[in-house]
């Protein structure tokens, strides 16, 4: 699917990739770069030349399953679990033993500061609506890339890319500047910088 291929190209150029524990529990993602051989060839790359971003999981209580793809491949692809005070010490040691790097961060701002200190200068957020909303509210997102599929799901309980309380008035909406709208296969990509 062209949109999926596009996302993997974007993953390749970011130093880090992040999701929350909700996404891990729901989807068991790999968060790595997977490009088709013909795409690699067109880019002039060999498979061994593709760099995976450092995987960062926002997981306050260290609930990430030991059998998850992220933990089981942590020795091959750098993986960070950002936990908060009070996380289970025994579980943290198990994660260390599996090759997971642990960051004690008690806020999202602290997590971003730690990433910067570790020379992670760009993070692609691939999360559910809860983490997206929290990062947007705290002004920690600079640019948005959002795919819209030509499908209508509907329903009051449908998942949305940004959850939380939302805004009461349109004037309070987070605005994008320098936005671009373009087709990617049958999907539509909307991208823009977050106006601060």
mmCIF file of C-alpha atoms in Angstrom:
data_model
loop_
_atom_site.group_PDB
_atom_site.id
_atom_site.type_symbol
_atom_site.label_atom_id
_atom_site.label_comp_id
_atom_site.label_asym_id
_atom_site.label_seq_id
_atom_site.Cartn_x
_atom_site.Cartn_y
_atom_site.Cartn_z
ATOM 1 C CA UNK A 1 0.000 0.000 0.000
ATOM 2 C CA UNK A 2 1.569 3.371 -0.960
ATOM 3 C CA UNK A 3 0.726 5.073 2.372
ATOM 4 C CA UNK A 4 2.442 2.314 4.344
ATOM 5 C CA UNK A 5 5.514 2.528 2.091
ATOM 6 C CA UNK A 6 5.574 6.313 2.589
ATOM 7 C CA UNK A 7 5.514 5.884 6.376
ATOM 8 C CA UNK A 8 8.469 3.486 6.238
ATOM 9 C CA UNK A 9 10.420 6.069 4.214
ATOM 10 C CA UNK A 10 9.619 8.667 6.885
ATOM 11 C CA UNK A 11 10.698 6.243 9.630
ATOM 12 C CA UNK A 12 14.059 5.837 7.900
ATOM 13 C CA UNK A 13 14.949 9.530 8.113
ATOM 14 C CA UNK A 14 14.046 10.019 11.793
ATOM 15 C CA UNK A 15 16.458 9.340 14.640
ATOM 16 C CA UNK A 16 13.685 8.063 16.903
ATOM 17 C CA UNK A 17 10.189 6.612 16.686
ATOM 18 C CA UNK A 18 7.770 6.705 19.612
ATOM 19 C CA UNK A 19 4.483 5.213 20.700
ATOM 20 C CA UNK A 20 2.662 4.743 23.975
ATOM 21 C CA UNK A 21 1.999 1.576 25.892
ATOM 22 C CA UNK A 22 -1.610 1.546 24.638
ATOM 23 C CA UNK A 23 -0.393 1.086 21.064
ATOM 24 C CA UNK A 24 2.015 -1.654 22.160
ATOM 25 C CA UNK A 25 -0.732 -3.553 23.988
ATOM 26 C CA UNK A 26 -3.229 -3.133 21.133
ATOM 27 C CA UNK A 27 -0.980 -3.754 18.111
ATOM 28 C CA UNK A 28 2.354 -5.317 19.203
ATOM 29 C CA UNK A 29 4.215 -3.147 16.652
ATOM 30 C CA UNK A 30 7.819 -3.568 15.455
ATOM 31 C CA UNK A 31 8.393 0.148 14.734
ATOM 32 C CA UNK A 32 11.178 -0.639 12.289
ATOM 33 C CA UNK A 33 11.846 0.240 8.658
ATOM 34 C CA UNK A 34 10.512 -2.283 6.142
ATOM 35 C CA UNK A 35 10.943 -1.214 2.535
ATOM 36 C CA UNK A 36 10.322 -3.328 -0.542
ATOM 37 C CA UNK A 37 13.437 -4.380 -2.512
ATOM 38 C CA UNK A 38 12.323 -2.306 -5.517
ATOM 39 C CA UNK A 39 11.935 0.773 -3.290
ATOM 40 C CA UNK A 40 15.402 0.266 -1.838
ATOM 41 C CA UNK A 41 16.813 -0.123 -5.336
ATOM 42 C CA UNK A 42 15.100 3.081 -6.503
ATOM 43 C CA UNK A 43 16.613 4.855 -3.483
ATOM 44 C CA UNK A 44 20.053 3.453 -4.267
ATOM 45 C CA UNK A 45 20.187 1.526 -0.977
ATOM 46 C CA UNK A 46 20.972 -2.032 0.023
ATOM 47 C CA UNK A 47 18.944 -3.632 2.820
ATOM 48 C CA UNK A 48 21.917 -3.592 5.234
ATOM 49 C CA UNK A 49 22.269 0.191 4.701
ATOM 50 C CA UNK A 50 18.815 0.969 6.086
ATOM 51 C CA UNK A 51 19.004 2.476 9.573
ATOM 52 C CA UNK A 52 16.168 1.863 11.998
ATOM 53 C CA UNK A 53 15.168 4.686 14.339
ATOM 54 C CA UNK A 54 15.606 4.219 18.087
ATOM 55 C CA UNK A 55 12.286 2.902 19.369
ATOM 56 C CA UNK A 56 10.913 4.812 22.376
ATOM 57 C CA UNK A 57 7.929 3.553 24.351
ATOM 58 C CA UNK A 58 6.150 5.904 26.752
ATOM 59 C CA UNK A 59 5.222 3.397 29.457
ATOM 60 C CA UNK A 60 4.914 4.962 32.917
ATOM 61 C CA UNK A 61 4.349 1.655 34.738
ATOM 62 C CA UNK A 62 6.625 -0.542 32.572
ATOM 63 C CA UNK A 63 3.679 -2.683 31.455
ATOM 64 C CA UNK A 64 5.281 -3.643 28.125
ATOM 65 C CA UNK A 65 4.976 -7.418 27.695
ATOM 66 C CA UNK A 66 8.272 -9.300 27.754
ATOM 67 C CA UNK A 67 7.053 -11.334 24.759
ATOM 68 C CA UNK A 68 6.306 -8.232 22.670
ATOM 69 C CA UNK A 69 8.141 -7.790 19.372
ATOM 70 C CA UNK A 70 9.795 -4.653 20.756
ATOM 71 C CA UNK A 71 11.343 -6.408 23.757
ATOM 72 C CA UNK A 72 12.247 -9.589 21.885
ATOM 73 C CA UNK A 73 14.184 -7.575 19.253
ATOM 74 C CA UNK A 74 15.710 -5.001 21.642
ATOM 75 C CA UNK A 75 19.213 -6.406 21.166
ATOM 76 C CA UNK A 76 18.951 -5.915 17.369
ATOM 77 C CA UNK A 77 17.148 -2.549 17.275
ATOM 78 C CA UNK A 78 17.773 -0.018 20.058
ATOM 79 C CA UNK A 79 14.676 0.142 22.245
ATOM 80 C CA UNK A 80 13.942 2.537 25.101
ATOM 81 C CA UNK A 81 11.185 2.235 27.681
ATOM 82 C CA UNK A 82 10.493 5.562 29.386
ATOM 83 C CA UNK A 83 8.975 4.778 32.769
ATOM 84 C CA UNK A 84 7.993 6.887 35.774
ATOM 85 C CA UNK A 85 8.753 6.637 39.475
ATOM 86 C CA UNK A 86 6.950 3.711 41.070
ATOM 87 C CA UNK A 87 7.354 1.251 38.179
ATOM 88 C CA UNK A 88 7.992 -2.334 39.291
ATOM 89 C CA UNK A 89 11.748 -2.783 39.905
ATOM 90 C CA UNK A 90 11.662 -6.502 39.105
ATOM 91 C CA UNK A 91 10.056 -5.809 35.716
ATOM 92 C CA UNK A 92 12.590 -3.054 35.029
ATOM 93 C CA UNK A 93 15.430 -5.501 35.690
ATOM 94 C CA UNK A 94 13.846 -8.050 33.342
ATOM 95 C CA UNK A 95 13.683 -5.378 30.635
ATOM 96 C CA UNK A 96 17.352 -4.436 31.235
ATOM 97 C CA UNK A 97 18.304 -8.110 30.965
ATOM 98 C CA UNK A 98 16.455 -8.288 27.621
ATOM 99 C CA UNK A 99 18.534 -5.417 26.242
ATOM 100 C CA UNK A 100 15.991 -2.617 26.696
ATOM 101 C CA UNK A 101 17.393 0.801 27.648
ATOM 102 C CA UNK A 102 15.452 2.386 30.501
ATOM 103 C CA UNK A 103 14.851 6.094 31.030
ATOM 104 C CA UNK A 104 13.235 7.324 34.245
ATOM 105 C CA UNK A 105 11.065 10.223 33.029
ATOM 106 C CA UNK A 106 8.184 11.551 35.080
ATOM 107 C CA UNK A 107 6.762 13.798 32.358
ATOM 108 C CA UNK A 108 6.647 14.006 28.587
ATOM 109 C CA UNK A 109 8.776 17.154 28.713
ATOM 110 C CA UNK A 110 11.406 15.246 30.682
ATOM 111 C CA UNK A 111 11.226 12.431 28.126
ATOM 112 C CA UNK A 112 11.839 14.869 25.252
ATOM 113 C CA UNK A 113 14.711 16.499 27.121
ATOM 114 C CA UNK A 114 16.286 13.077 27.694
ATOM 115 C CA UNK A 115 15.903 12.225 24.003
ATOM 116 C CA UNK A 116 17.652 15.474 23.115
ATOM 117 C CA UNK A 117 20.459 14.726 25.566
ATOM 118 C CA UNK A 118 20.871 11.340 23.851
ATOM 119 C CA UNK A 119 21.239 13.164 20.495
ATOM 120 C CA UNK A 120 17.848 11.998 19.220
ATOM 121 C CA UNK A 121 17.000 15.074 17.178
ATOM 122 C CA UNK A 122 13.823 13.902 15.433
ATOM 123 C CA UNK A 123 11.082 11.603 16.680
ATOM 124 C CA UNK A 124 8.284 10.190 14.565
ATOM 125 C CA UNK A 125 5.242 9.710 16.780
ATOM 126 C CA UNK A 126 3.108 6.720 15.771
ATOM 127 C CA UNK A 127 0.696 6.568 18.644
ATOM 128 C CA UNK A 128 -2.918 6.452 19.553
ATOM 129 C CA UNK A 129 -5.000 9.501 20.329
ATOM 130 C CA UNK A 130 -4.153 9.729 24.035
ATOM 131 C CA UNK A 131 -0.391 10.254 23.665
ATOM 132 C CA UNK A 132 -0.905 12.454 20.586
ATOM 133 C CA UNK A 133 -3.282 14.704 22.521
ATOM 134 C CA UNK A 134 -0.927 14.963 25.500
ATOM 135 C CA UNK A 135 2.068 15.919 23.329
ATOM 136 C CA UNK A 136 0.029 18.449 21.324
ATOM 137 C CA UNK A 137 -1.377 20.054 24.489
ATOM 138 C CA UNK A 138 2.128 20.446 25.897
ATOM 139 C CA UNK A 139 3.458 21.989 22.688
ATOM 140 C CA UNK A 140 5.849 19.092 22.072
ATOM 141 C CA UNK A 141 4.859 18.426 18.449
ATOM 142 C CA UNK A 142 6.384 20.538 15.683
ATOM 143 C CA UNK A 143 4.959 18.933 12.550
ATOM 144 C CA UNK A 144 1.968 16.757 11.702
ATOM 145 C CA UNK A 145 1.698 14.106 8.992
ATOM 146 C CA UNK A 146 -1.824 12.696 8.965
ATOM 147 C CA UNK A 147 -3.229 10.152 6.547
ATOM 148 C CA UNK A 148 -6.921 10.135 5.778
ATOM 149 C CA UNK A 149 -8.324 7.014 4.129
ATOM 150 C CA UNK A 150 -11.375 7.200 1.876
ATOM 151 C CA UNK A 151 -13.402 5.187 4.410
ATOM 152 C CA UNK A 152 -16.162 6.227 6.762
ATOM 153 C CA UNK A 153 -16.229 4.391 10.076
ATOM 154 C CA UNK A 154 -18.509 6.555 12.223
ATOM 155 C CA UNK A 155 -19.838 5.807 15.672
ATOM 156 C CA UNK A 156 -19.403 7.615 18.957
ATOM 157 C CA UNK A 157 -16.735 5.148 20.102
ATOM 158 C CA UNK A 158 -14.618 5.337 16.924
ATOM 159 C CA UNK A 159 -10.908 5.930 17.544
ATOM 160 C CA UNK A 160 -9.579 9.302 16.492
ATOM 161 C CA UNK A 161 -5.969 10.401 15.917
ATOM 162 C CA UNK A 162 -6.218 12.956 18.740
ATOM 163 C CA UNK A 163 -8.402 12.132 21.726
ATOM 164 C CA UNK A 164 -8.871 13.794 25.106
ATOM 165 C CA UNK A 165 -11.274 16.632 25.811
ATOM 166 C CA UNK A 166 -10.838 18.440 22.512
ATOM 167 C CA UNK A 167 -11.583 22.147 22.231
ATOM 168 C CA UNK A 168 -14.779 23.956 23.074
ATOM 169 C CA UNK A 169 -14.521 26.534 20.300
ATOM 170 C CA UNK A 170 -13.002 26.354 16.827
ATOM 171 C CA UNK A 171 -10.860 29.388 17.690
ATOM 172 C CA UNK A 172 -9.026 27.159 20.217
ATOM 173 C CA UNK A 173 -8.128 24.483 17.656
ATOM 174 C CA UNK A 174 -4.457 23.723 17.030
ATOM 175 C CA UNK A 175 -3.684 25.211 13.645
ATOM 176 C CA UNK A 176 -1.242 23.984 11.035
ATOM 177 C CA UNK A 177 0.762 26.387 8.895
ATOM 178 C CA UNK A 178 2.507 25.758 5.593
ATOM 179 C CA UNK A 179 0.220 22.783 5.149
ATOM 180 C CA UNK A 180 0.257 20.471 2.151
ATOM 181 C CA UNK A 181 -2.471 18.092 1.005
ATOM 182 C CA UNK A 182 -1.457 15.354 -1.420
ATOM 183 C CA UNK A 183 -2.702 11.969 -2.562
ATOM 184 C CA UNK A 184 -0.620 8.914 -1.645
ATOM 185 C CA UNK A 185 -2.184 5.974 -3.453
ATOM 186 C CA UNK A 186 -5.862 5.989 -2.534
ATOM 187 C CA UNK A 187 -5.180 7.855 0.744
ATOM 188 C CA UNK A 188 -4.711 11.574 1.386
ATOM 189 C CA UNK A 189 -1.745 12.954 3.327
ATOM 190 C CA UNK A 190 -2.180 16.221 5.208
ATOM 191 C CA UNK A 191 1.049 17.668 6.555
ATOM 192 C CA UNK A 192 1.959 20.950 8.154
ATOM 193 C CA UNK A 193 3.852 22.687 10.922
ATOM 194 C CA UNK A 194 2.112 23.223 14.248
ATOM 195 C CA UNK A 195 1.475 26.946 14.725
ATOM 196 C CA UNK A 196 2.776 27.929 18.171
#
